[in-house]
Amino acid sequence: MSAFQEKHWYHMFSNKARVLYPSSDPAHDYLHIMRVVNTAKQLCQAEKARWEVVMPAAFFHDFINVPKNDPRRPYASKLSAEATIEYLKSVNYPEEFFEDIRHAIEAHSYSAGIKPETLEARIIQDADRLDSLGAIGIARCFAVSTQMSRPFYAEEDPWAESRELDDKSYGIDHFFSKLFKLVEHLNTPTAKKEGEHRVAFIRTYLDQIKREI
């Protein structure tokens, strides 16, 4: 893909994403998409992957956004993949990349449990998971907590010292039940290094919360 073609598709996908993703969901809005796109591009360059696959997969990995507490959540990535391919057909994107784009989108989801089989799929998964960590990951976690009407922490036992973790009920529990574990499942060396840095920041933040409450 030439630099001119890349720029053409980038702007087309960016414009589509701007109207596709609602500002009412700050954890999965246009800004989330652009962070994932930018991270994916950095990983793509570092790992020498195909931008022709990574770019559309990054822009449209959340094409169909199913709420976290919806029973259809495990199927969201497959629905997004199908919708993405239909859109790419409508704008005459090169069909030779379709199957790899489809797989990259399907495999990015934590809920779907699909193993990424290609470098490009591993990059999309890494880019999306990195956006759940660090300072922005904290903001997204509490944004979802608001949507789910769950308090930030359990009043009697904020750190789950004498109870089971329950991230459906308490926001802070989500860091321990899922987010800290994401680093272990990052695929590329570049993402692992960044993930460790972001987790260290979250732990510092939680130390401060513990001091305050």
XYZ file of N, CA, C and O in Angstrom:
852
model
N 0.851 -1.190 0.000
C 0.000 0.000 0.000
C 0.887 1.240 0.000
O 1.773 1.380 0.842
N 0.650 2.131 -0.945
C 1.457 3.351 -1.042
C 1.079 4.323 0.083
O 0.034 4.189 0.730
N 1.938 5.314 0.288
C 1.668 6.320 1.307
C 0.374 7.073 0.991
O -0.411 7.402 1.895
N 0.136 7.324 -0.288
C -1.097 8.014 -0.689
C -2.321 7.166 -0.366
O -3.313 7.682 0.175
N -2.267 5.871 -0.692
C -3.392 4.984 -0.398
C -3.630 4.872 1.110
O -4.769 4.884 1.573
N -2.543 4.763 1.850
C -2.653 4.667 3.311
C -3.357 5.895 3.871
O -4.259 5.783 4.718
N -2.958 7.064 3.417
C -3.567 8.299 3.892
C -5.040 8.354 3.517
O -5.885 8.777 4.333
N -5.361 7.909 2.310
C -6.755 7.896 1.846
C -7.622 7.032 2.754
O -8.669 7.479 3.239
N -7.183 5.798 3.000
C -7.973 4.889 3.821
C -8.031 5.357 5.267
O -9.073 5.247 5.926
N -6.930 5.883 5.763
C -6.903 6.357 7.149
C -7.958 7.427 7.368
O -8.720 7.381 8.346
N -8.015 8.393 6.476
C -8.988 9.469 6.635
C -10.417 8.964 6.444
O -11.340 9.395 7.161
N -10.627 8.053 5.511
C -11.961 7.498 5.317
C -12.419 6.742 6.566
O -13.550 6.912 7.034
N -11.538 5.908 7.109
C -11.897 5.123 8.289
C -12.088 6.024 9.517
O -12.971 5.779 10.341
N -11.265 7.058 9.618
C -11.398 7.981 10.735
C -12.749 8.690 10.698
O -13.424 8.833 11.725
N -13.158 9.119 9.515
C -14.447 9.790 9.372
C -15.606 8.843 9.685
O -16.586 9.240 10.330
N -15.491 7.600 9.246
C -16.518 6.610 9.551
C -16.579 6.354 11.056
O -17.668 6.293 11.655
N -15.423 6.219 11.681
C -15.369 5.949 13.116
C -15.948 7.103 13.920
O -16.594 6.892 14.953
N -15.749 8.309 13.452
C -16.227 9.485 14.189
C -17.751 9.469 14.340
O -18.281 9.916 15.358
N -18.449 8.951 13.345
C -19.919 8.898 13.426
C -20.417 7.561 13.973
O -21.571 7.447 14.375
N -19.538 6.572 13.995
C -19.954 5.226 14.401
C -19.965 5.051 15.912
O -20.846 4.368 16.456
N -19.004 5.659 16.595
C -18.829 5.397 18.019
C -19.418 6.527 18.859
O -19.040 7.688 18.689
N -20.338 6.219 19.769
C -21.076 7.253 20.514
C -20.252 7.905 21.615
O -19.511 7.243 22.338
N -20.414 9.210 21.759
C -19.728 9.926 22.829
C -20.357 9.613 24.183
O -19.773 9.922 25.227
N -21.550 9.001 24.168
C -22.234 8.658 25.417
C -21.560 7.503 26.159
O -21.882 7.229 27.310
N -20.640 6.817 25.500
C -19.900 5.715 26.123
C -18.413 6.057 26.075
O -17.710 5.645 25.152
N -17.905 6.804 27.045
C -16.516 7.261 26.985
C -15.482 6.151 27.064
O -14.313 6.379 26.744
N -15.889 4.959 27.476
C -14.953 3.839 27.511
C -14.779 3.195 26.136
O -13.818 2.457 25.899
N -15.738 3.476 25.211
C -15.683 2.866 23.882
C -16.058 3.882 22.801
O -16.720 3.551 21.820
N -15.625 5.112 22.973
C -15.977 6.169 22.031
C -14.899 6.353 20.959
O -13.951 5.559 20.863
N -15.051 7.401 20.171
C -14.093 7.690 19.101
C -12.682 7.896 19.645
O -11.699 7.484 19.018
N -12.569 8.502 20.813
C -11.239 8.735 21.398
C -10.562 7.415 21.760
O -9.344 7.272 21.577
N -11.348 6.454 22.262
C -10.795 5.115 22.522
C -10.287 4.501 21.224
O -9.181 3.935 21.181
N -11.087 4.608 20.190
C -10.695 4.030 18.890
C -9.388 4.633 18.411
O -8.473 3.916 17.978
N -9.252 5.952 18.495
C -8.044 6.597 17.986
C -6.825 6.256 18.836
O -5.715 6.161 18.310
N -7.013 6.064 20.138
C -5.874 5.614 20.959
C -5.433 4.214 20.528
O -4.229 3.934 20.423
N -6.406 3.332 20.298
C -6.072 1.980 19.858
C -5.392 2.019 18.493
O -4.405 1.305 18.254
N -5.892 2.844 17.587
C -5.283 2.978 16.260
C -3.836 3.451 16.386
O -2.918 2.885 15.767
N -3.604 4.469 17.192
C -2.246 5.010 17.340
C -1.301 3.994 17.983
O -0.145 3.843 17.558
N -1.788 3.293 19.003
C -0.960 2.257 19.637
C -0.691 1.122 18.669
O 0.438 0.611 18.582
N -1.720 0.731 17.928
C -1.567 -0.355 16.960
C -0.545 0.005 15.882
O 0.245 -0.847 15.444
N -0.529 1.262 15.467
C 0.442 1.678 14.452
C 1.866 1.592 14.998
O 2.786 1.136 14.305
N 2.048 2.009 16.251
C 3.372 1.908 16.874
C 3.818 0.450 16.983
O 4.972 0.117 16.684
N 2.901 -0.423 17.403
C 3.231 -1.847 17.507
C 3.490 -2.442 16.128
O 4.386 -3.280 15.960
N 2.701 -2.012 15.164
C 2.862 -2.506 13.790
C 4.258 -2.178 13.255
O 4.919 -3.020 12.645
N 4.708 -0.974 13.490
C 6.038 -0.570 13.031
C 7.136 -1.312 13.792
O 8.114 -1.768 13.194
N 6.955 -1.456 15.100
C 7.976 -2.117 15.922
C 8.083 -3.605 15.604
O 9.181 -4.175 15.611
N 6.946 -4.239 15.314
C 6.925 -5.688 15.092
C 6.928 -6.055 13.609
O 6.890 -7.235 13.259
N 6.917 -5.033 12.727
C 6.975 -5.235 11.272
C 5.792 -6.063 10.765
O 5.947 -7.064 10.053
N 4.600 -5.614 11.123
C 3.369 -6.265 10.695
C 2.779 -5.523 9.497
O 3.310 -4.502 9.051
N 1.652 -6.038 8.988
C 1.007 -5.450 7.808
C -0.016 -4.405 8.248
O -1.056 -4.748 8.800
N 0.275 -3.149 7.964
C -0.622 -2.054 8.312
C -1.948 -2.161 7.559
O -2.996 -1.712 8.039
N -1.916 -2.795 6.375
C -3.142 -2.959 5.585
C -4.187 -3.783 6.331
O -5.389 -3.626 6.116
N -3.723 -4.672 7.213
C -4.630 -5.482 8.039
C -4.896 -4.783 9.369
O -6.038 -4.702 9.831
N -3.850 -4.269 9.963
C -3.960 -3.674 11.301
C -4.840 -2.428 11.299
O -5.672 -2.243 12.198
N -4.695 -1.576 10.299
C -5.413 -0.305 10.299
C -6.938 -0.477 10.349
O -7.588 0.040 11.269
N -7.560 -1.183 9.394
C -9.019 -1.319 9.479
C -9.478 -2.099 10.708
O -10.524 -1.789 11.281
N -8.696 -3.085 11.123
C -9.070 -3.857 12.315
C -9.051 -2.972 13.555
O -9.918 -3.099 14.434
N -8.085 -2.077 13.644
C -8.010 -1.169 14.794
C -9.172 -0.182 14.789
O -9.794 0.068 15.828
N -9.487 0.367 13.643
C -10.577 1.333 13.557
C -11.936 0.706 13.888
O -12.786 1.357 14.490
N -12.126 -0.558 13.519
C -13.472 -1.127 13.606
C -13.584 -2.329 14.540
O -14.541 -3.093 14.457
N -12.640 -2.479 15.471
C -12.690 -3.637 16.356
C -13.920 -3.612 17.267
O -14.372 -4.651 17.746
N -14.489 -2.425 17.501
C -15.708 -2.296 18.314
C -16.892 -1.834 17.465
O -17.776 -1.124 17.956
N -16.928 -2.236 16.217
C -17.986 -1.800 15.289
C -19.363 -2.017 15.914
O -20.242 -1.149 15.854
N -19.567 -3.181 16.513
C -20.800 -3.483 17.247
C -20.452 -3.516 18.720
O -19.749 -4.413 19.183
N -20.914 -2.530 19.451
C -20.563 -2.405 20.873
C -21.683 -2.978 21.738
O -22.776 -2.424 21.790
N -21.387 -4.094 22.412
C -22.340 -4.726 23.310
C -21.933 -4.396 24.742
O -20.767 -4.570 25.100
N -22.845 -3.909 25.581
C -22.496 -3.546 26.961
C -21.843 -4.693 27.723
O -22.100 -5.871 27.456
N -21.001 -4.340 28.697
C -20.242 -5.330 29.461
C -21.129 -6.349 30.160
O -20.775 -7.520 30.280
N -22.281 -5.906 30.643
C -23.151 -6.811 31.392
C -24.240 -7.448 30.537
O -25.181 -8.027 31.058
N -24.093 -7.361 29.223
C -25.060 -7.964 28.297
C -24.660 -9.410 28.022
O -23.488 -9.701 27.780
N -25.603 -10.366 28.043
C -25.260 -11.774 27.796
C -24.693 -12.037 26.399
O -24.071 -13.079 26.166
N -24.879 -11.093 25.482
C -24.338 -11.250 24.124
C -22.885 -10.804 24.026
O -22.275 -10.900 22.951
N -22.311 -10.342 25.130
C -20.956 -9.783 25.116
C -19.913 -10.709 24.482
O -19.067 -10.253 23.714
N -19.932 -12.030 24.750
C -18.916 -12.901 24.139
C -18.962 -12.948 22.613
O -18.004 -13.387 21.983
N -20.074 -12.489 22.017
C -20.221 -12.556 20.559
C -19.975 -11.205 19.892
O -20.066 -11.102 18.662
N -19.660 -10.185 20.683
C -19.532 -8.834 20.142
C -18.444 -8.739 19.079
O -18.614 -8.075 18.053
N -17.317 -9.400 19.300
C -16.212 -9.273 18.337
C -16.551 -9.946 17.006
O -16.156 -9.455 15.942
N -17.278 -11.049 17.050
C -17.685 -11.697 15.802
C -18.692 -10.831 15.048
O -18.633 -10.716 13.812
N -19.608 -10.220 15.784
C -20.565 -9.308 15.153
C -19.840 -8.107 14.550
O -20.169 -7.669 13.435
N -18.841 -7.606 15.256
C -18.058 -6.478 14.748
C -17.280 -6.854 13.498
O -17.185 -6.070 12.548
N -16.725 -8.059 13.492
C -15.969 -8.527 12.325
C -16.856 -8.612 11.090
O -16.469 -8.174 10.001
N -18.053 -9.167 11.266
C -18.976 -9.293 10.135
C -19.384 -7.922 9.613
O -19.416 -7.683 8.400
N -19.698 -7.004 10.530
C -20.107 -5.664 10.121
C -18.962 -4.936 9.419
O -19.177 -4.196 8.454
N -17.746 -5.144 9.903
C -16.581 -4.506 9.295
C -16.366 -4.981 7.864
O -16.127 -4.166 6.958
N -16.447 -6.278 7.665
C -16.244 -6.816 6.312
C -17.299 -6.288 5.347
O -16.987 -5.937 4.199
N -18.539 -6.205 5.815
C -19.595 -5.650 4.960
C -19.296 -4.197 4.605
O -19.479 -3.771 3.452
N -18.826 -3.442 5.574
C -18.471 -2.047 5.299
C -17.296 -1.966 4.326
O -17.327 -1.169 3.367
N -16.255 -2.767 4.550
C -15.082 -2.730 3.672
C -15.439 -3.114 2.239
O -14.889 -2.557 1.285
N -16.362 -4.046 2.089
C -16.839 -4.406 0.737
C -17.502 -3.200 0.073
O -17.310 -2.952 -1.119
N -18.264 -2.452 0.863
C -19.025 -1.328 0.304
C -18.127 -0.186 -0.156
O -18.542 0.620 -0.997
N -16.894 -0.119 0.402
C -15.980 0.962 0.010
C -14.825 0.436 -0.850
O -13.853 1.146 -1.102
N -14.940 -0.828 -1.275
C -13.964 -1.437 -2.193
C -12.554 -1.536 -1.614
O -11.558 -1.330 -2.318
N -12.472 -1.854 -0.326
C -11.161 -2.115 0.271
C -10.643 -3.439 -0.300
O -11.430 -4.361 -0.573
N -9.332 -3.592 -0.502
C -8.786 -4.808 -1.111
C -9.205 -6.092 -0.378
O -8.933 -6.267 0.810
N -9.879 -6.984 -1.096
C -10.442 -8.191 -0.497
C -9.378 -9.176 -0.012
O -9.670 -10.021 0.834
N -8.172 -9.058 -0.504
C -7.117 -10.001 -0.110
C -6.804 -9.934 1.391
O -6.245 -10.885 1.962
N -7.210 -8.833 2.048
C -6.931 -8.678 3.477
C -8.116 -9.044 4.362
O -7.997 -9.023 5.590
N -9.250 -9.381 3.757
C -10.490 -9.532 4.529
C -10.401 -10.585 5.624
O -10.808 -10.349 6.759
N -9.919 -11.755 5.303
C -9.931 -12.835 6.290
C -9.013 -12.536 7.470
O -9.337 -12.853 8.621
N -7.878 -11.915 7.199
C -6.971 -11.566 8.293
C -7.542 -10.430 9.139
O -7.348 -10.403 10.359
N -8.241 -9.504 8.502
C -8.916 -8.437 9.249
C -10.010 -9.034 10.121
O -10.141 -8.690 11.307
N -10.786 -9.942 9.539
C -11.853 -10.600 10.284
C -11.303 -11.301 11.527
O -11.833 -11.141 12.640
N -10.231 -12.062 11.343
C -9.661 -12.794 12.467
C -9.106 -11.844 13.529
O -9.283 -12.067 14.733
N -8.448 -10.766 13.100
C -7.875 -9.812 14.049
C -8.960 -9.192 14.923
O -8.768 -9.004 16.131
N -10.102 -8.884 14.336
C -11.204 -8.296 15.106
C -11.830 -9.339 16.025
O -12.089 -9.076 17.203
N -12.078 -10.533 15.510
C -12.696 -11.580 16.323
C -11.833 -11.932 17.534
O -12.345 -12.167 18.632
N -10.515 -11.954 17.347
C -9.612 -12.428 18.401
C -9.234 -11.353 19.407
O -8.633 -11.665 20.439
N -9.590 -10.096 19.154
C -9.142 -9.040 20.073
C -9.853 -9.098 21.416
O -9.323 -8.666 22.434
N -11.057 -9.661 21.438
C -11.912 -9.591 22.618
C -11.489 -10.544 23.728
O -11.261 -11.734 23.483
N -11.429 -10.024 24.929
C -11.149 -10.859 26.107
C -12.289 -11.849 26.317
O -12.066 -13.019 26.617
N -13.512 -11.376 26.142
C -14.692 -12.209 26.395
C -14.826 -13.353 25.397
O -15.324 -14.425 25.746
N -14.387 -13.127 24.157
C -14.564 -14.150 23.118
C -13.664 -15.360 23.347
O -14.010 -16.480 22.965
N -12.486 -15.146 23.932
C -11.577 -16.254 24.206
C -10.998 -16.901 22.968
O -10.699 -18.097 22.961
N -10.809 -16.123 21.900
C -10.257 -16.635 20.643
C -8.759 -16.338 20.593
O -8.337 -15.195 20.778
N -7.954 -17.345 20.346
C -6.508 -17.161 20.300
C -6.098 -16.446 19.014
O -6.477 -16.855 17.921
N -5.311 -15.368 19.108
C -4.842 -14.678 17.901
C -3.770 -15.504 17.186
O -2.730 -15.795 17.768
N -4.020 -15.848 15.950
C -3.124 -16.739 15.211
C -2.144 -16.004 14.306
O -1.220 -16.613 13.777
N -2.352 -14.727 14.093
C -1.463 -13.960 13.215
C -0.817 -12.822 14.003
O -1.319 -12.407 15.059
N 0.275 -12.296 13.482
C 0.944 -11.168 14.127
C 0.002 -9.981 14.208
O -0.058 -9.288 15.232
N -0.753 -9.745 13.146
C -1.668 -8.606 13.127
C -2.764 -8.750 14.177
O -3.139 -7.778 14.842
N -3.274 -9.953 14.357
C -4.295 -10.191 15.388
C -3.712 -9.977 16.780
O -4.373 -9.419 17.667
N -2.474 -10.404 16.976
C -1.828 -10.196 18.281
C -1.641 -8.711 18.564
O -1.778 -8.260 19.705
N -1.350 -7.942 17.533
C -1.165 -6.503 17.705
C -2.478 -5.816 18.059
O -2.517 -4.954 18.955
N -3.564 -6.166 17.393
C -4.864 -5.566 17.709
C -5.264 -5.914 19.132
O -5.736 -5.051 19.904
N -5.063 -7.157 19.526
C -5.390 -7.554 20.892
C -4.555 -6.760 21.896
O -5.069 -6.258 22.898
N -3.273 -6.625 21.625
C -2.386 -5.879 22.523
C -2.784 -4.408 22.609
O -2.825 -3.820 23.698
N -3.057 -3.796 21.473
C -3.388 -2.367 21.454
C -4.667 -2.096 22.234
O -4.758 -1.119 22.991
N -5.658 -2.951 22.076
C -6.916 -2.773 22.791
C -6.733 -2.993 24.285
O -7.272 -2.248 25.117
N -5.949 -3.989 24.662
C -5.746 -4.283 26.087
C -4.892 -3.224 26.771
O -5.122 -2.908 27.936
N -3.946 -2.656 26.062
C -3.157 -1.577 26.655
C -4.029 -0.378 27.009
O -3.750 0.337 27.976
N -5.105 -0.179 26.270
C -5.989 0.945 26.566
C -6.833 0.698 27.811
O -7.531 1.599 28.279
N -6.765 -0.521 28.358
C -7.431 -0.830 29.622
C -6.492 -0.623 30.812
O -6.899 -0.853 31.959
N -5.268 -0.230 30.546
C -4.257 -0.091 31.591
C -3.771 1.347 31.687
O -4.073 2.177 30.836
N -3.018 1.648 32.728
C -2.460 2.981 32.897
C -3.506 4.009 33.304
O -4.609 3.670 33.762
N -3.171 5.274 33.115
C -4.059 6.365 33.522
C -5.389 6.303 32.785
O -6.461 6.475 33.383
N -5.336 6.061 31.480
C -6.582 6.011 30.716
C -7.396 4.773 31.099
O -8.627 4.802 31.088
N -6.728 3.696 31.464
C -7.435 2.500 31.895
C -8.214 2.741 33.181
O -9.328 2.222 33.352
N -7.639 3.519 34.083
C -8.339 3.877 35.313
C -9.602 4.669 34.978
O -10.691 4.397 35.495
N -9.458 5.665 34.113
C -10.611 6.484 33.721
C -11.698 5.631 33.078
O -12.891 5.788 33.378
N -11.312 4.714 32.202
C -12.288 3.860 31.526
C -12.978 2.926 32.515
O -14.181 2.678 32.412
N -12.226 2.404 33.468
C -12.805 1.497 34.456
C -13.917 2.186 35.245
O -15.008 1.643 35.430
N -13.666 3.410 35.671
C -14.663 4.114 36.465
C -15.805 4.641 35.601
O -16.935 4.814 36.085
N -15.532 4.878 34.314
C -16.622 5.242 33.402
C -17.601 4.081 33.264
O -18.822 4.264 33.283
N -17.054 2.861 33.131
C -17.904 1.668 33.042
C -18.638 1.444 34.364
O -19.807 1.045 34.379
N -17.972 1.710 35.474
C -18.619 1.581 36.779
C -19.858 2.464 36.859
O -20.904 2.052 37.381
N -19.756 3.668 36.330
C -20.901 4.574 36.323
C -22.026 4.017 35.462
O -23.193 4.036 35.859
N -21.674 3.501 34.275
C -22.694 2.932 33.398
C -23.394 1.743 34.036
O -24.597 1.531 33.840
N -22.646 0.949 34.806
C -23.198 -0.246 35.429
C -23.814 0.037 36.806
O -24.310 -0.876 37.462
N -23.763 1.303 37.211
C -24.289 1.713 38.521
C -23.656 0.919 39.661
O -24.333 0.546 40.627
N -22.354 0.635 39.546
C -21.650 -0.053 40.617
C -20.777 0.950 41.365
O -20.153 1.817 40.735
N -20.734 0.904 42.692
C -19.880 1.824 43.450
C -18.404 1.561 43.164
O -18.035 0.483 42.681
N -17.561 2.526 43.482
C -16.132 2.382 43.229
C -15.529 1.246 44.055
O -14.623 0.555 43.602
N -16.012 1.055 45.279
C -15.448 0.015 46.140
C -16.487 -0.422 47.161
O -17.494 0.257 47.386
N -16.238 -1.563 47.781
C -17.113 -2.092 48.826
C -16.840 -1.344 50.127
O -15.701 -1.291 50.594
N -17.867 -0.799 50.701
C -17.694 0.041 51.891
C -16.997 -0.690 53.041
O -16.067 -0.155 53.653
N -17.421 -1.922 53.345
C -16.905 -2.634 54.515
C -15.558 -3.305 54.261
O -14.778 -3.527 55.189
N -15.277 -3.629 52.982
C -14.036 -4.361 52.667
C -13.556 -3.956 51.268
O -13.659 -4.726 50.317
N -13.029 -2.730 51.116
C -12.657 -2.215 49.791
C -11.670 -3.096 49.033
O -11.714 -3.171 47.802
N -10.771 -3.806 49.745
C -9.688 -4.531 49.083
C -9.914 -6.039 49.074
O -8.983 -6.805 48.839
N -11.170 -6.454 49.335
C -11.538 -7.874 49.268
C -10.621 -8.753 50.095
O -10.158 -9.802 49.658
N -10.348 -8.309 51.307
C -9.473 -9.068 52.197
C -10.189 -10.246 52.846
O -9.549 -11.225 53.233
N -11.510 -10.150 52.967
C -12.267 -11.249 53.580
C -13.526 -11.588 52.787
O -14.515 -12.052 53.340
N -13.469 -11.351 51.484
C -14.573 -11.692 50.599
C -14.020 -12.028 49.219
O -12.849 -11.763 48.923
N -14.847 -12.611 48.365
C -14.453 -12.901 46.991
C -14.487 -11.613 46.163
O -15.329 -10.740 46.389
N -13.562 -11.505 45.218
C -13.608 -10.378 44.290
C -14.911 -10.423 43.491
O -15.357 -11.502 43.076
N -15.490 -9.248 43.252
C -16.768 -9.177 42.545
C -16.789 -7.896 41.715
O -17.279 -6.865 42.154
N -16.249 -7.969 40.497
C -16.170 -6.751 39.691
C -17.479 -6.388 39.017
O -17.577 -5.353 38.365
N -18.498 -7.217 39.160
C -19.822 -6.822 38.699
C -20.476 -5.870 39.697
O -21.416 -5.145 39.355
N -19.964 -5.875 40.920
C -20.545 -5.047 41.983
C -19.678 -3.870 42.391
O -20.200 -2.855 42.855
N -18.344 -3.979 42.205
C -17.433 -2.940 42.689
C -16.349 -2.637 41.654
O -15.711 -3.545 41.114
N -16.132 -1.346 41.398
C -15.180 -0.935 40.377
C -13.755 -1.346 40.647
O -13.070 -1.894 39.772
N -13.245 -1.087 41.851
C -11.853 -1.394 42.158
C -11.560 -2.884 42.027
O -10.447 -3.274 41.643
N -12.553 -3.730 42.301
C -12.350 -5.178 42.163
C -11.901 -5.549 40.752
O -11.197 -6.549 40.546
N -12.303 -4.743 39.762
C -11.991 -5.062 38.364
C -10.487 -5.020 38.090
O -9.986 -5.783 37.267
N -9.776 -4.162 38.797
C -8.323 -4.112 38.603
C -7.689 -5.445 38.991
O -6.794 -5.942 38.306
N -8.166 -6.031 40.078
C -7.572 -7.258 40.595
C -8.103 -8.509 39.891
O -7.366 -9.478 39.687
N -9.370 -8.480 39.505
C -9.960 -9.672 38.893
C -9.607 -9.807 37.413
O -9.579 -10.914 36.874
N -9.280 -8.678 36.740
C -8.996 -8.762 35.305
C -7.796 -7.945 34.848
O -6.872 -8.484 34.233
N -7.797 -6.640 35.146
C -6.851 -5.754 34.479
C -5.393 -6.080 34.766
O -4.552 -6.052 33.857
N -5.053 -6.406 36.021
C -3.664 -6.749 36.327
C -3.214 -8.014 35.593
O -2.031 -8.201 35.328
N -4.161 -8.883 35.280
C -3.829 -10.131 34.607
C -3.567 -9.941 33.111
O -2.979 -10.826 32.469
N -3.997 -8.806 32.562
C -3.847 -8.583 31.128
C -2.393 -8.599 30.693
O -2.071 -9.047 29.590
N -1.501 -8.094 31.540
C -0.082 -8.022 31.166
C 0.468 -9.413 30.859
O 1.288 -9.581 29.949
N 0.023 -10.413 31.600
C 0.490 -11.778 31.387
C 0.092 -12.310 30.015
O 0.716 -13.239 29.497
N -0.945 -11.703 29.422
C -1.475 -12.206 28.162
C -1.185 -11.286 26.980
O -1.697 -11.522 25.885
N -0.379 -10.264 27.188
C 0.050 -9.448 26.055
C 1.000 -10.270 25.197
O 1.778 -11.083 25.702
N 0.949 -10.047 23.900
C 1.630 -10.944 22.962
C 3.015 -10.472 22.527
O 3.942 -11.275 22.427
N 3.154 -9.183 22.250
C 4.387 -8.683 21.655
C 5.312 -8.095 22.721
O 4.844 -7.544 23.727
N 6.624 -8.184 22.525
C 7.571 -7.617 23.496
C 7.347 -6.131 23.737
O 7.456 -5.654 24.868
N 7.025 -5.394 22.671
C 6.797 -3.957 22.802
C 5.610 -3.688 23.715
O 5.657 -2.800 24.588
N 4.537 -4.447 23.544
C 3.334 -4.255 24.367
C 3.573 -4.683 25.804
O 3.088 -4.035 26.748
N 4.307 -5.756 26.013
C 4.580 -6.223 27.378
C 5.331 -5.160 28.186
O 5.020 -4.908 29.358
N 6.303 -4.537 27.573
C 7.073 -3.506 28.261
C 6.186 -2.338 28.647
O 6.241 -1.834 29.781
N 5.343 -1.899 27.711
C 4.433 -0.790 27.998
C 3.388 -1.191 29.035
O 3.033 -0.393 29.913
N 2.895 -2.430 28.946
C 1.895 -2.908 29.888
C 2.403 -2.919 31.310
O 1.692 -2.532 32.249
N 3.635 -3.345 31.508
C 4.231 -3.360 32.855
C 4.339 -1.947 33.416
O 4.095 -1.714 34.608
N 4.688 -0.993 32.577
C 4.776 0.406 32.997
C 3.400 0.909 33.433
O 3.263 1.590 34.472
N 2.365 0.576 32.686
C 1.018 1.059 32.996
C 0.456 0.404 34.253
O -0.236 1.062 35.043
N 0.740 -0.859 34.467
C 0.271 -1.538 35.675
C 0.933 -0.932 36.912
O 0.285 -0.759 37.959
N 2.203 -0.603 36.811
C 2.905 0.025 37.931
C 2.227 1.339 38.311
O 2.092 1.668 39.502
N 1.762 2.078 37.316
C 1.063 3.332 37.590
C -0.253 3.066 38.312
O -0.599 3.778 39.268
N -1.007 2.051 37.876
C -2.282 1.741 38.532
C -2.051 1.370 39.994
O -2.805 1.788 40.878
N -1.020 0.588 40.271
C -0.747 0.178 41.656
C -0.428 1.396 42.530
O -0.859 1.471 43.688
N 0.308 2.355 41.981
C 0.592 3.582 42.716
C -0.696 4.348 42.989
O -0.909 4.877 44.093
N -1.553 4.397 41.996
C -2.845 5.075 42.138
C -3.701 4.414 43.217
O -4.296 5.095 44.056
N -3.743 3.090 43.221
C -4.539 2.375 44.217
C -3.972 2.551 45.622
O -4.727 2.597 46.602
N -2.664 2.663 45.743
C -2.056 2.951 47.041
C -2.565 4.290 47.582
O -2.827 4.440 48.785
N -2.698 5.256 46.684
C -3.194 6.576 47.092
C -4.667 6.498 47.486
O -5.092 7.113 48.481
N -5.465 5.744 46.717
C -6.883 5.571 47.079
C -6.984 4.919 48.466
O -7.801 5.343 49.309
N -6.178 3.903 48.709
C -6.222 3.216 49.998
C -5.918 4.197 51.122
O -6.551 4.161 52.190
N -4.965 5.069 50.913
C -4.608 6.072 51.922
C -5.777 7.010 52.184
O -6.028 7.409 53.330
N -6.509 7.360 51.121
C -7.575 8.347 51.254
C -8.850 7.780 51.884
O -9.594 8.503 52.541
N -9.118 6.506 51.671
C -10.383 5.943 52.194
C -10.185 5.114 53.456
O -11.165 4.690 54.054
